[in-house]
Coordinates of C-alpha atoms and ligand atoms in Angstrom, one line a residue:
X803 CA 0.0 0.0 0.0
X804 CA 1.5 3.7 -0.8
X805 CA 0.1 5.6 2.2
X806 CA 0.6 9.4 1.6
X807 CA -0.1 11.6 4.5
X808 CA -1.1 15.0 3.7
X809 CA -1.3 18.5 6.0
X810 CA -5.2 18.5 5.1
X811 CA -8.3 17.5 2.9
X812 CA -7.2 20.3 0.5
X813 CA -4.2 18.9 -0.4
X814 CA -5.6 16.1 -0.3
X815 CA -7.9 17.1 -2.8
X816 CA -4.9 17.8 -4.9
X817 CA -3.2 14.4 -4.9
X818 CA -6.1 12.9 -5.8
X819 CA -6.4 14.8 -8.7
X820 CA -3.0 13.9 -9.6
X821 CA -3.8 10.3 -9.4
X822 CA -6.9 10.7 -11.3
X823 CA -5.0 12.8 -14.1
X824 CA -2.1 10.2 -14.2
X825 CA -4.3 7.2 -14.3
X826 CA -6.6 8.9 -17.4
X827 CA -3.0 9.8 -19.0
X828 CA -2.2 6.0 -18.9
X829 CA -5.4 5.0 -20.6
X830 CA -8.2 4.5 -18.2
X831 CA -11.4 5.2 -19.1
X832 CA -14.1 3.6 -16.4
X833 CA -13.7 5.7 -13.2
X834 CA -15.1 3.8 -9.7
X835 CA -16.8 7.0 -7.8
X836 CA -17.7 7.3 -4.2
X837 CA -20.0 9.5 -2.4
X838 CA -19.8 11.0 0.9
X839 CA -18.1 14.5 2.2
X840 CA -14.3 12.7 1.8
X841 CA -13.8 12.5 -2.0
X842 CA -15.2 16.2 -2.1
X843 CA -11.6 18.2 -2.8
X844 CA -10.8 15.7 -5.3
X845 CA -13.9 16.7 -7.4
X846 CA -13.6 20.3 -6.4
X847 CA -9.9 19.8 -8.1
X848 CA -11.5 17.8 -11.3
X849 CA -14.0 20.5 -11.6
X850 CA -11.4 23.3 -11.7
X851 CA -8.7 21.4 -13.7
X852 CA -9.1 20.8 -17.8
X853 CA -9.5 16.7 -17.4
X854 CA -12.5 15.6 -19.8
X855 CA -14.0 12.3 -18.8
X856 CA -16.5 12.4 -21.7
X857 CA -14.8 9.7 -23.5
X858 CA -15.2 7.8 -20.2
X859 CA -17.4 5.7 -18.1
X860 CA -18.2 6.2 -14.0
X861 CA -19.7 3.5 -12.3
X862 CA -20.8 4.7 -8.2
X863 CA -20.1 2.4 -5.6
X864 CA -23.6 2.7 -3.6
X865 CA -27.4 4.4 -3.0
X866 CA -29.5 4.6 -1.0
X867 CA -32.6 2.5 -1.0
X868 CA -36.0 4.5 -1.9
X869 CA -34.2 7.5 -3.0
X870 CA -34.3 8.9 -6.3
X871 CA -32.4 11.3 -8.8
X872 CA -34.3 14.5 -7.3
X873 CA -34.3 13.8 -3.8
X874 CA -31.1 16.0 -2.4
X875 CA -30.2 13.3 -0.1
X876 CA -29.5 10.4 -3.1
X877 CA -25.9 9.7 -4.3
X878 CA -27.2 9.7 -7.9
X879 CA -28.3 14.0 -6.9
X880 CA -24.2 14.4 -5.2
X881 CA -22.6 13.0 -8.1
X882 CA -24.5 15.5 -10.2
X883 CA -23.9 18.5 -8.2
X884 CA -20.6 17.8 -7.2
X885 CA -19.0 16.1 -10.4
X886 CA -20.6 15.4 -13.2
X887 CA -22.6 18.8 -13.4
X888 CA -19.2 20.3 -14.6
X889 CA -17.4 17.1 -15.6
X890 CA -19.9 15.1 -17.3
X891 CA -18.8 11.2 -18.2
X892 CA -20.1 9.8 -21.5
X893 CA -22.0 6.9 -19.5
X894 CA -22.6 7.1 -15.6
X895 CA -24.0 4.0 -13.8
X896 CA -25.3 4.2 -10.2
X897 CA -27.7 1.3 -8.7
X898 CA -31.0 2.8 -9.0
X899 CA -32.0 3.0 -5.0
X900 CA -36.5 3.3 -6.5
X901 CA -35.8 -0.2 -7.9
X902 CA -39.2 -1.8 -7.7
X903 CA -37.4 -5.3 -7.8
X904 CA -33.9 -5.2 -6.1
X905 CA -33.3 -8.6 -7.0
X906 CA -33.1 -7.5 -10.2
X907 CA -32.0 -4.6 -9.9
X908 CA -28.8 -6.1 -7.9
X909 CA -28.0 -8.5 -11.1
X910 CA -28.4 -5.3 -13.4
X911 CA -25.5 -3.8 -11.8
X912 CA -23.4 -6.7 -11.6
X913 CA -23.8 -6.7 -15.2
X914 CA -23.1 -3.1 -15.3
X915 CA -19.8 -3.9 -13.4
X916 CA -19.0 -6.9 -15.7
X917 CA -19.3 -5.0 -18.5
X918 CA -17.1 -1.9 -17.2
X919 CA -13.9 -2.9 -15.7
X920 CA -12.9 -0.6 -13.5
X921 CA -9.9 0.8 -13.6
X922 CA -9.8 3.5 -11.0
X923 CA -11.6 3.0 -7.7
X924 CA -11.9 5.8 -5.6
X925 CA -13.4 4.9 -1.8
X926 CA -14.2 6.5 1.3
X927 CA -14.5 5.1 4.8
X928 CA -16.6 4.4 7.5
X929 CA -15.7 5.1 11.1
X930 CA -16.5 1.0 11.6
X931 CA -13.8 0.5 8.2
X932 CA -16.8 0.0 5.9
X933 CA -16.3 0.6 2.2
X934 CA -18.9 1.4 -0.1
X935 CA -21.8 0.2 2.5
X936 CA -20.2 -2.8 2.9
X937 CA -20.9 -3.1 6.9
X938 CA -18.2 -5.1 8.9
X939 CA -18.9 -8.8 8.5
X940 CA -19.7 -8.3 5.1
X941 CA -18.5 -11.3 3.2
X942 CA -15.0 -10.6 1.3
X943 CA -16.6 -13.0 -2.0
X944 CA -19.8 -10.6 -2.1
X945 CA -21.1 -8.9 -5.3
X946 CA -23.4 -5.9 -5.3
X947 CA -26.0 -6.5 -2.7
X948 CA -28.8 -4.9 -0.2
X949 CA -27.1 -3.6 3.0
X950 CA -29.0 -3.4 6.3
X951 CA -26.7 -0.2 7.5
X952 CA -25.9 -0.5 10.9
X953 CA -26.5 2.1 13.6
X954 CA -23.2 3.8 13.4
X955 CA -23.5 4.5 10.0
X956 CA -26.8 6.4 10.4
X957 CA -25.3 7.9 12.8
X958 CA -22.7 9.6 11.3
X959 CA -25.3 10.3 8.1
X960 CA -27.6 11.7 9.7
X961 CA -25.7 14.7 9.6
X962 CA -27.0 15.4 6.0
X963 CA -30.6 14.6 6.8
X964 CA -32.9 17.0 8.4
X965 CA -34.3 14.6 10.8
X966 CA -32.3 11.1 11.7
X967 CA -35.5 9.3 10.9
X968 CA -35.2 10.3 7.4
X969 CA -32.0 8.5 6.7
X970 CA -32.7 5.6 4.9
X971 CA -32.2 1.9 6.4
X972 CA -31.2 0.2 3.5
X973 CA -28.6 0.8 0.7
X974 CA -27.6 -1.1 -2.7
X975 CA -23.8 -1.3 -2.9
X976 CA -21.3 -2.8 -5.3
X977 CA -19.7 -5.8 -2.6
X978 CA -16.5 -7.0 -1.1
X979 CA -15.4 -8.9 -4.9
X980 CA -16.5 -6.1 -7.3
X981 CA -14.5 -3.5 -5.4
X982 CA -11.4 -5.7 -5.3
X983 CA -11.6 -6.3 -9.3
X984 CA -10.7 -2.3 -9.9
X985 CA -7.3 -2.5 -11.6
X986 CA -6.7 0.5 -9.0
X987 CA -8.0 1.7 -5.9
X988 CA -7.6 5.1 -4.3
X989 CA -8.9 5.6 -0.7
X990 CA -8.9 9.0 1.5
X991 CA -9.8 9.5 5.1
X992 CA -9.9 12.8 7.1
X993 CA -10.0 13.4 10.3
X994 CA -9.3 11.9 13.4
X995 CA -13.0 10.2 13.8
X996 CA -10.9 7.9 10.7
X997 CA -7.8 7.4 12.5
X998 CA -8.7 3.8 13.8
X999 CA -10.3 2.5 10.9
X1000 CA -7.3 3.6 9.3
X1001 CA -4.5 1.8 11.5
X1002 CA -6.7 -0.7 11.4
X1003 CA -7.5 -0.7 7.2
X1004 CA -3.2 -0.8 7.2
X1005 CA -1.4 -2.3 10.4
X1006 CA -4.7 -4.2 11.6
X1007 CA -5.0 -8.1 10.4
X1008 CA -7.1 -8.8 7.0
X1009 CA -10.5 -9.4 8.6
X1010 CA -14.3 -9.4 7.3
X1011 CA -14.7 -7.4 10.3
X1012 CA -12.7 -4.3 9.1
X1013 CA -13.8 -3.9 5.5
X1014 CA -11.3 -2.0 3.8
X1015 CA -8.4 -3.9 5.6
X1016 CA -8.8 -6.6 2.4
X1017 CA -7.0 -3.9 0.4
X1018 CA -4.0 -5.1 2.3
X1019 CA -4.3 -7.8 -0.9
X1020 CA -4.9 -5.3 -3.4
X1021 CA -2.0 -5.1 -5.7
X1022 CA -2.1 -1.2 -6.7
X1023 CA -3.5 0.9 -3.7
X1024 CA -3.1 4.4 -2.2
X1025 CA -4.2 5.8 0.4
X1026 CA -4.3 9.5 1.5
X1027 CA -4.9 10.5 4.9
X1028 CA -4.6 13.9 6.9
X1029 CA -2.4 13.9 10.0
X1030 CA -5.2 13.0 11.9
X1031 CA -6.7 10.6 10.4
X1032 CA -2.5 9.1 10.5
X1033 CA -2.4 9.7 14.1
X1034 CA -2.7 5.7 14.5
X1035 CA -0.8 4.0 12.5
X1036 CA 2.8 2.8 14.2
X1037 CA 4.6 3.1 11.3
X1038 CA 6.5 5.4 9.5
X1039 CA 4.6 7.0 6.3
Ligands
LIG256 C1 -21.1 6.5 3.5 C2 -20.7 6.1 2.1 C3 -19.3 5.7 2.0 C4 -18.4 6.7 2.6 C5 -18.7 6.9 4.1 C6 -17.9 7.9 4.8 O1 -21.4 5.4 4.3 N1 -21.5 5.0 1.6 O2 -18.9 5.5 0.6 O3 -17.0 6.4 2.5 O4 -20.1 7.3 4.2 O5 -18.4 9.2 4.6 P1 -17.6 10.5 4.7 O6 -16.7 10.6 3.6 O7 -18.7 11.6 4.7 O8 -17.0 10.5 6.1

């Protein structure tokens, strides 16, 4: 893993950029996407920078269940308003969270995946080391699936909700096996509500129980942190 540690989420914003720009220049053209308030400065850097992704393909890692385009509070309305409103991608696939059958609706997007190889992943994380909504104990073999989220995680988003009962209880997300299948994976923490997942994701033991700690067996990862999101890990970085 090539851990960079960085003074802040602005500059971390602008490594991310350079990793997007470097991977593009070396001929990738399906881009993984993640929601959430982490990935934010990288976009903000896209947005300003002259990269064009219309030639290329983004595929989102996750939605919630019964939300839709319009609602503010769906990944499918972030990604517009904080990507591909300025930056617009000539295909963008996101699992449709008003999916009157999920079953289906879960094999679409393992299609979609199929079809797509992805070669940059970009992920947050979850204060419990989830990835995507991929809740510890979430099988490391899974493909996209329905996610019970767990308290924690509606915890910590409820924060964009106006009321915690509005955050949905149920989420689609790519699994476990899809995300591992990127040819590259870029993940960014900030903050020091991120620094144990974080030891954990890179000193801890490869366990079903930490999520993103089976990047450990990823081949091409990197992984930007903030000094406080660092402030856990023994090592020297
Ligand atoms: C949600 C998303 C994740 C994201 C996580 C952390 O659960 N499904 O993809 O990584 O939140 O969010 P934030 O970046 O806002 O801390």
């Amino acid at each position: 893993m090539n851990v960079i540690v960085v003074q802040n989420a602005e500059e971390g914003g602008r490594e991310g950029y350079k990793i997007f720009r470097n991977a593009k220049e070396n001929g990738a053209t399906v881009f993984g996407l993640a929601t959430g308030s982490t990935p934010l400065t990288t976009y903000a850097e896209l947005c300003d920078s002259d990269i064009d992704f219309s030639d290329c393909t983004s595929v989102n890692l996750d939605e919630y269940v019964g939300l839709g385009p319009d609602d503010d509070q769906s990944y499918a309305y972030f990604m517009q308003h904080n990507l591909f409103n300025q930056k617009p991608f000539a295909h963008s696939y996101i699992p449709n969270g008003l999916a009157n059958d999920i079953t289906k609706e879960v094999s679409r997007y393992d299609q979609v995946l199929a079809d797509n190889p992805v070669d940059l992943q970009i992920l947050g994380i979850g204060r419990n080391g989830h990835i995507g909504f991929n809740e510890p104990g979430t099988p490391f073999n899974s493909k996209t699936h329905e996610v019970q989220l767990t308290q924690s995680t509606i915890d910590a988003n409820s924060r964009f909700f106006a009321n915690k009962e509005d955050v949905p209880r149920s989420a689609l997300s790519m699994g476990m096996a899809s995300i591992m299948q990127a040819k590259s994976i870029l993940l960014e923490a900030y903050g020091d509500a991120k620094a144990d997942a974080i030891a954990q994701t890179i000193e801890g033991p490869v366990t079903e129980n930490v999520p993103a700690s089976i990047l450990q067996r990823h081949p091409n990862v990197t992984i930007i942190v903030d000094e406080a999101a660092a402030s856990k890990l023994k090592g020297q970085y």
